[in-house]
């Protein structure tokens, strides 16, 4: 399952991403915004996607999330406040693939203002097709990140 959310600046791109996910046969759940509202706030959608992804981790599932705002930065910052979420932005498909392979990124954050439609489509496809490398060094680093989340470092 891919959970997807966006504020008003990412609302239109989110619609395109939903079309692509359907074309690719991927299950998704749109957690908002469900209507265009220029007064909405990205932390609300970061929380909805982040909590859904984090809950799936507790059930030992590997669900992912996609978030969209103007810059892609603010919504990632907000999502990363939720334990278990590893949100990051990607400017190109190779960066998205590497972030999943090396860091097990589970939430992709996109910029609606700085990516064109083709760039966004290629990045999303790379993100959903990428697999975690599961090498010792990657797991060691993830354990250190988890320790930071638990305030053990």
Coordinates of N, CA and C in Angstrom, one line a residue:
X1 N 0.8 -1.2 0.0 CA 0.0 0.0 0.0 C 0.9 1.2 0.0
X2 N 0.5 2.2 -0.8 CA 1.2 3.5 -0.8 C 0.2 4.5 -0.3
X3 N 0.5 5.2 0.8 CA -0.3 6.3 1.3 C 0.2 7.6 0.6
X4 N -0.8 8.4 0.2 CA -0.4 9.6 -0.5 C -1.2 10.8 0.1
X5 N -0.4 11.9 0.2 CA -1.0 13.2 0.7 C -0.4 14.4 0.2
X6 N -1.1 15.5 0.1 CA -0.6 16.7 -0.4 C -1.4 17.9 0.1
X7 N -0.7 19.0 0.3 CA -1.4 20.3 0.6 C -1.9 20.9 -0.7
X8 N -2.4 22.1 -0.6 CA -2.9 22.8 -1.8 C -1.9 23.0 -2.9
X9 N -0.6 23.2 -2.6 CA 0.4 23.4 -3.7 C 0.7 22.1 -4.4
X10 N 0.5 21.0 -3.7 CA 0.8 19.7 -4.3 C -0.5 18.9 -4.8
X11 N -1.6 19.6 -4.6 CA -2.9 18.9 -4.9 C -3.0 18.4 -6.3
X12 N -2.7 19.2 -7.3 CA -2.8 18.8 -8.7 C -1.8 17.7 -9.1
X13 N -0.6 17.8 -8.6 CA 0.4 16.7 -8.8 C 0.0 15.4 -8.2
X14 N -0.6 15.5 -7.0 CA -1.1 14.3 -6.3 C -2.1 13.6 -7.2
X15 N -3.0 14.3 -7.9 CA -4.0 13.7 -8.8 C -3.3 12.9 -9.9
X16 N -2.2 13.5 -10.5 CA -1.4 12.8 -11.5 C -0.8 11.5 -11.0
X17 N -0.2 11.6 -9.8 CA 0.4 10.5 -9.2 C -0.6 9.4 -9.0
X18 N -1.7 9.7 -8.5 CA -2.8 8.7 -8.4 C -3.1 8.0 -9.7
X19 N -3.1 8.7 -10.8 CA -3.4 8.1 -12.1 C -2.2 7.2 -12.4
X20 N -1.0 7.6 -12.2 CA 0.2 6.7 -12.5 C 0.1 5.5 -11.7
X21 N -0.1 5.6 -10.4 CA -0.2 4.4 -9.5 C -1.2 3.4 -10.0
X22 N -2.4 3.9 -10.4 CA -3.4 3.1 -11.0 C -3.0 2.4 -12.2
X23 N -2.3 3.2 -13.1 CA -1.8 2.6 -14.4 C -0.8 1.5 -14.1
X24 N 0.0 1.6 -13.1 CA 1.0 0.7 -12.7 C 0.5 -0.5 -11.8
X25 N -0.8 -0.5 -11.5 CA -1.4 -1.5 -10.7 C -1.0 -1.5 -9.3
X26 N -0.7 -0.3 -8.8 CA -0.3 -0.2 -7.4 C -1.5 0.3 -6.5
X27 N -1.6 -0.4 -5.4 CA -2.7 0.0 -4.4 C -2.2 1.3 -3.7
X28 N -3.1 2.2 -3.5 CA -2.8 3.5 -2.8 C -4.1 3.9 -2.0
X29 N -3.8 4.7 -1.0 CA -4.9 5.4 -0.3 C -4.6 6.9 -0.2
X30 N -5.5 7.7 -0.6 CA -5.3 9.1 -0.6 C -5.8 9.6 0.8
X31 N -4.9 10.1 1.6 CA -5.3 10.6 2.9 C -5.5 12.1 3.0
X32 N -5.5 12.8 1.8 CA -5.8 14.2 1.8 C -4.7 15.0 1.2
X33 N -5.0 16.2 0.8 CA -6.3 16.9 0.9 C -7.2 16.3 -0.2
X34 N -8.5 16.1 0.2 CA -9.4 15.5 -0.7 C -10.1 16.5 -1.5
X35 N -10.0 17.8 -1.2 CA -10.5 18.9 -2.0 C -9.5 20.0 -1.9
X36 N -9.4 20.8 -2.9 CA -8.5 21.9 -3.0 C -8.9 23.0 -2.0
X37 N -7.9 23.3 -1.1 CA -8.2 24.3 -0.1 C -6.9 25.2 0.1
X38 N -6.9 26.4 -0.4 CA -5.6 27.2 -0.3 C -5.2 27.5 1.1
X39 N -6.1 27.3 2.1 CA -5.7 27.6 3.4 C -5.3 26.4 4.2
X40 N -5.1 25.2 3.6 CA -4.7 24.0 4.3 C -3.2 24.1 4.7
X41 N -2.8 23.2 5.6 CA -1.4 23.2 6.1 C -0.8 21.8 5.9
X42 N 0.4 21.8 5.3 CA 1.1 20.6 5.0 C 1.4 19.7 6.2
X43 N 1.6 20.2 7.4 CA 1.8 19.2 8.5 C 0.7 18.2 8.7
X44 N -0.6 18.7 8.4 CA -1.7 17.8 8.6 C -1.6 16.5 7.7
X45 N -1.1 16.7 6.5 CA -1.0 15.6 5.5 C 0.2 14.8 5.8
X46 N 1.3 15.5 6.2 CA 2.5 14.7 6.7 C 2.2 13.8 7.8
X47 N 1.4 14.3 8.8 CA 1.0 13.4 9.9 C 0.1 12.3 9.4
X48 N -0.8 12.5 8.6 CA -1.7 11.4 8.1 C -0.9 10.3 7.4
X49 N 0.0 10.7 6.5 CA 0.8 9.7 5.7 C 1.8 9.1 6.7
X50 N 2.5 9.9 7.5 CA 3.5 9.4 8.4 C 2.9 8.4 9.4
X51 N 1.8 8.7 10.0 CA 1.2 7.8 10.9 C 0.7 6.5 10.3
X52 N 0.2 6.5 9.0 CA -0.2 5.3 8.3 C 1.0 4.4 8.0
X53 N 2.1 5.0 7.6 CA 3.3 4.3 7.3 C 3.9 3.7 8.6
X54 N 4.0 4.5 9.6 CA 4.5 4.0 10.9 C 3.7 2.9 11.5
X55 N 2.3 3.0 11.4 CA 1.5 1.9 11.9 C 1.7 0.6 11.1
X56 N 2.0 0.7 9.8 CA 2.2 -0.5 9.0 C 3.5 -1.1 9.4
X57 N 4.5 -0.3 9.9 CA 5.8 -0.9 10.4 C 5.5 -1.7 11.6
X58 N 4.6 -1.3 12.5 CA 4.4 -2.1 13.7 C 3.7 -3.4 13.4
X59 N 3.1 -3.5 12.2 CA 2.5 -4.7 11.7 C 3.4 -5.5 10.8
X60 N 4.7 -5.1 10.8 CA 5.7 -5.7 10.0 C 5.4 -5.7 8.5
X61 N 4.8 -4.7 8.0 CA 4.5 -4.5 6.6 C 5.5 -3.4 6.1
X62 N 5.6 -3.4 4.8 CA 6.5 -2.4 4.2 C 5.8 -1.4 3.3
X63 N 4.8 -0.8 3.9 CA 4.0 0.2 3.2 C 4.9 1.5 3.0
X64 N 4.6 2.2 2.0 CA 5.3 3.5 1.8 C 4.4 4.7 1.7
X65 N 4.9 5.8 1.6 CA 4.1 7.0 1.5 C 4.7 8.0 0.5
X66 N 3.9 8.8 -0.1 CA 4.3 9.9 -1.0 C 3.6 11.2 -0.5
X67 N 4.4 12.2 -0.3 CA 3.9 13.5 0.1 C 4.3 14.6 -0.9
X68 N 3.5 15.5 -1.1 CA 3.8 16.6 -2.0 C 3.4 18.0 -1.4
X69 N 4.3 18.9 -1.4 CA 4.0 20.3 -1.1 C 4.8 21.2 -2.1
X70 N 4.8 22.4 -1.9 CA 5.5 23.3 -2.8 C 6.9 23.0 -3.0
X71 N 7.7 22.9 -1.9 CA 9.1 22.7 -2.0 C 9.5 21.2 -1.8
X72 N 8.6 20.5 -1.2 CA 8.9 19.1 -0.8 C 9.7 19.0 0.5
X73 N 10.1 20.1 1.0 CA 11.0 20.1 2.2 C 10.1 20.2 3.5
X74 N 9.3 21.1 3.6 CA 8.5 21.3 4.8 C 7.7 20.1 5.2
X75 N 7.1 19.4 4.2 CA 6.3 18.3 4.5 C 7.1 17.1 4.9
X76 N 8.4 17.0 4.4 CA 9.3 16.0 4.8 C 9.8 16.2 6.2
X77 N 10.0 17.4 6.6 CA 10.4 17.8 8.0 C 9.3 17.3 8.9
X78 N 8.1 17.7 8.6 CA 7.0 17.3 9.5 C 6.8 15.8 9.6
X79 N 6.9 15.1 8.4 CA 6.8 13.6 8.5 C 7.8 12.9 9.3
X80 N 9.0 13.5 9.2 CA 10.2 12.9 10.0 C 10.0 13.0 11.5
X81 N 9.1 13.8 12.0 CA 8.8 13.9 13.4 C 8.1 12.6 13.9
X82 N 7.6 11.8 13.0 CA 6.9 10.6 13.4 C 7.9 9.4 13.4
X83 N 8.0 8.7 14.6 CA 8.9 7.6 14.8 C 8.7 6.6 13.7
X84 N 9.8 6.2 13.1 CA 9.7 5.1 12.1 C 9.7 5.6 10.7
X85 N 9.3 6.9 10.5 CA 9.3 7.5 9.2 C 10.7 7.9 8.8
X86 N 11.0 7.6 7.5 CA 12.3 8.0 6.9 C 11.9 8.7 5.6
X87 N 11.5 10.0 5.7 CA 11.1 10.8 4.6 C 12.2 11.6 4.0
X88 N 12.2 11.7 2.7 CA 13.3 12.4 2.0 C 12.8 12.9 0.7
X89 N 13.4 14.0 0.2 CA 13.1 14.4 -1.2 C 14.0 13.8 -2.2
X90 N 13.6 13.8 -3.4 CA 14.5 13.3 -4.5 C 14.3 14.3 -5.7
X91 N 15.5 14.6 -6.3 CA 15.4 15.5 -7.4 C 15.5 14.8 -8.7
X92 N 15.8 13.4 -8.6 CA 15.9 12.6 -9.9 C 15.6 11.2 -9.5
X93 N 15.4 10.3 -10.4 CA 15.1 8.9 -10.1 C 16.3 8.2 -9.4
X94 N 17.5 8.5 -9.8 CA 18.7 7.8 -9.2 C 18.7 8.1 -7.7
X95 N 18.4 9.4 -7.3 CA 18.5 9.7 -5.9 C 17.3 9.0 -5.2
X96 N 16.2 8.9 -5.8 CA 15.1 8.2 -5.1 C 15.4 6.7 -4.9
X97 N 16.0 6.1 -5.9 CA 16.4 4.7 -5.8 C 17.5 4.5 -4.8
X98 N 18.5 5.4 -4.8 CA 19.5 5.3 -3.8 C 19.0 5.5 -2.4
X99 N 18.1 6.4 -2.2 CA 17.5 6.6 -0.8 C 16.8 5.4 -0.3
X100 N 16.1 4.7 -1.1 CA 15.5 3.5 -0.7 C 16.5 2.4 -0.5
X101 N 17.4 2.2 -1.4 CA 18.4 1.1 -1.4 C 19.3 1.3 -0.2
X102 N 19.8 2.5 0.1 CA 20.8 2.7 1.1 C 20.2 3.0 2.5
X103 N 19.1 3.9 2.5 CA 18.6 4.4 3.8 C 17.2 3.8 4.1
X104 N 16.7 2.9 3.2 CA 15.3 2.4 3.4 C 14.3 3.5 3.6
X105 N 14.4 4.6 2.7 CA 13.5 5.6 2.8 C 12.1 5.1 2.5
X106 N 11.1 5.4 3.4 CA 9.8 4.8 3.3 C 8.7 5.9 2.9
X107 N 9.1 7.2 2.9 CA 8.2 8.2 2.4 C 9.0 9.1 1.5
X108 N 8.5 9.3 0.3 CA 9.0 10.2 -0.7 C 8.3 11.5 -0.6
X109 N 9.1 12.6 -0.6 CA 8.5 13.9 -0.5 C 8.9 14.6 -1.8
X110 N 7.9 15.1 -2.5 CA 8.1 15.8 -3.8 C 7.8 17.3 -3.8
X111 N 8.5 18.0 -4.6 CA 8.2 19.4 -4.8 C 7.3 19.6 -6.0
X112 N 6.1 20.2 -5.7 CA 5.2 20.5 -6.8 C 5.7 21.7 -7.6
X113 N 6.5 22.6 -7.0 CA 6.9 23.8 -7.6 C 8.1 23.7 -8.5
X114 N 9.0 22.7 -8.2 CA 10.3 22.6 -8.8 C 10.5 21.4 -9.7
X115 N 9.5 20.5 -9.8 CA 9.6 19.4 -10.7 C 8.5 19.5 -11.8
X116 N 8.9 19.1 -13.0 CA 7.8 19.0 -14.0 C 7.2 17.6 -13.9
X117 N 6.1 17.4 -14.7 CA 5.4 16.2 -14.6 C 6.2 14.9 -14.9
X118 N 7.0 15.0 -16.0 CA 7.8 13.8 -16.4 C 8.9 13.5 -15.3
X119 N 9.5 14.6 -14.7 CA 10.5 14.3 -13.7 C 9.8 13.7 -12.5
X120 N 8.6 14.2 -12.1 CA 7.9 13.6 -10.9 C 7.5 12.2 -11.2
X121 N 7.1 11.9 -12.4 CA 6.6 10.5 -12.7 C 7.8 9.5 -12.6
X122 N 9.0 9.9 -13.2 CA 10.2 9.1 -13.2 C 10.6 8.9 -11.7
X123 N 10.6 9.9 -10.9 CA 11.0 9.8 -9.5 C 10.1 8.8 -8.8
X124 N 8.8 9.0 -8.9 CA 7.8 8.1 -8.2 C 8.0 6.7 -8.7
X125 N 8.2 6.5 -9.9 CA 8.4 5.1 -10.4 C 9.7 4.5 -9.8
X126 N 10.7 5.2 -9.8 CA 12.0 4.7 -9.2 C 11.8 4.4 -7.7
X127 N 11.1 5.3 -7.0 CA 10.8 5.1 -5.6 C 10.0 3.8 -5.3
X128 N 9.0 3.6 -6.1 CA 8.1 2.4 -5.8 C 8.7 1.1 -6.2
X129 N 9.6 1.2 -7.2 CA 10.3 0.0 -7.7 C 11.6 -0.4 -6.9
X130 N 12.1 0.6 -6.2 CA 13.4 0.4 -5.5 C 13.2 -0.6 -4.3
X131 N 14.3 -1.3 -4.0 CA 14.3 -2.2 -2.8 C 15.4 -1.9 -1.9
X132 N 15.2 -2.1 -0.6 CA 16.3 -1.9 0.4 C 17.4 -2.8 0.1
X133 N 18.7 -2.4 0.2 CA 19.9 -3.2 0.0 C 20.1 -4.2 1.0
X134 N 19.7 -4.0 2.3 CA 19.8 -4.9 3.4 C 21.2 -5.4 3.7
X135 N 22.2 -4.5 3.4 CA 23.6 -4.9 3.7 C 23.8 -4.5 5.1
X136 N 24.9 -5.1 5.7 CA 25.2 -4.9 7.1 C 25.4 -3.4 7.4
X137 N 26.1 -2.7 6.6 CA 26.4 -1.3 6.8 C 25.1 -0.5 6.8
X138 N 24.2 -0.8 5.9 CA 22.9 -0.1 5.9 C 22.1 -0.3 7.1
X139 N 22.0 -1.6 7.5 CA 21.3 -1.9 8.8 C 21.9 -1.3 10.0
X140 N 23.3 -1.3 10.0 CA 24.0 -0.6 11.2 C 23.6 0.9 11.2
X141 N 23.5 1.5 10.1 CA 23.2 2.9 10.1 C 21.7 3.2 10.5
X142 N 20.8 2.3 10.0 CA 19.4 2.4 10.4 C 19.2 2.2 11.9
X143 N 20.0 1.3 12.5 CA 20.0 1.0 13.9 C 20.4 2.3 14.7
X144 N 21.4 3.0 14.1 CA 21.8 4.3 14.8 C 20.7 5.3 14.7
X145 N 20.1 5.4 13.5 CA 18.9 6.3 13.4 C 17.8 6.0 14.4
X146 N 17.5 4.7 14.5 CA 16.5 4.3 15.5 C 16.9 4.7 16.9
X147 N 18.2 4.6 17.2 CA 18.7 5.0 18.5 C 18.4 6.5 18.7
X148 N 18.7 7.3 17.7 CA 18.4 8.7 17.8 C 16.9 9.0 18.0
X149 N 16.1 8.2 17.4 CA 14.6 8.4 17.6 C 14.2 8.1 19.0
X150 N 14.9 7.1 19.6 CA 14.7 6.7 21.0 C 15.5 7.5 22.0
X151 N 16.2 8.5 21.5 CA 17.0 9.4 22.4 C 18.1 8.6 23.1
X152 N 18.7 7.6 22.5 CA 19.7 6.7 23.1 C 21.1 7.2 22.7
X153 N 21.2 8.2 21.9 CA 22.5 8.6 21.5 C 22.8 10.1 21.8

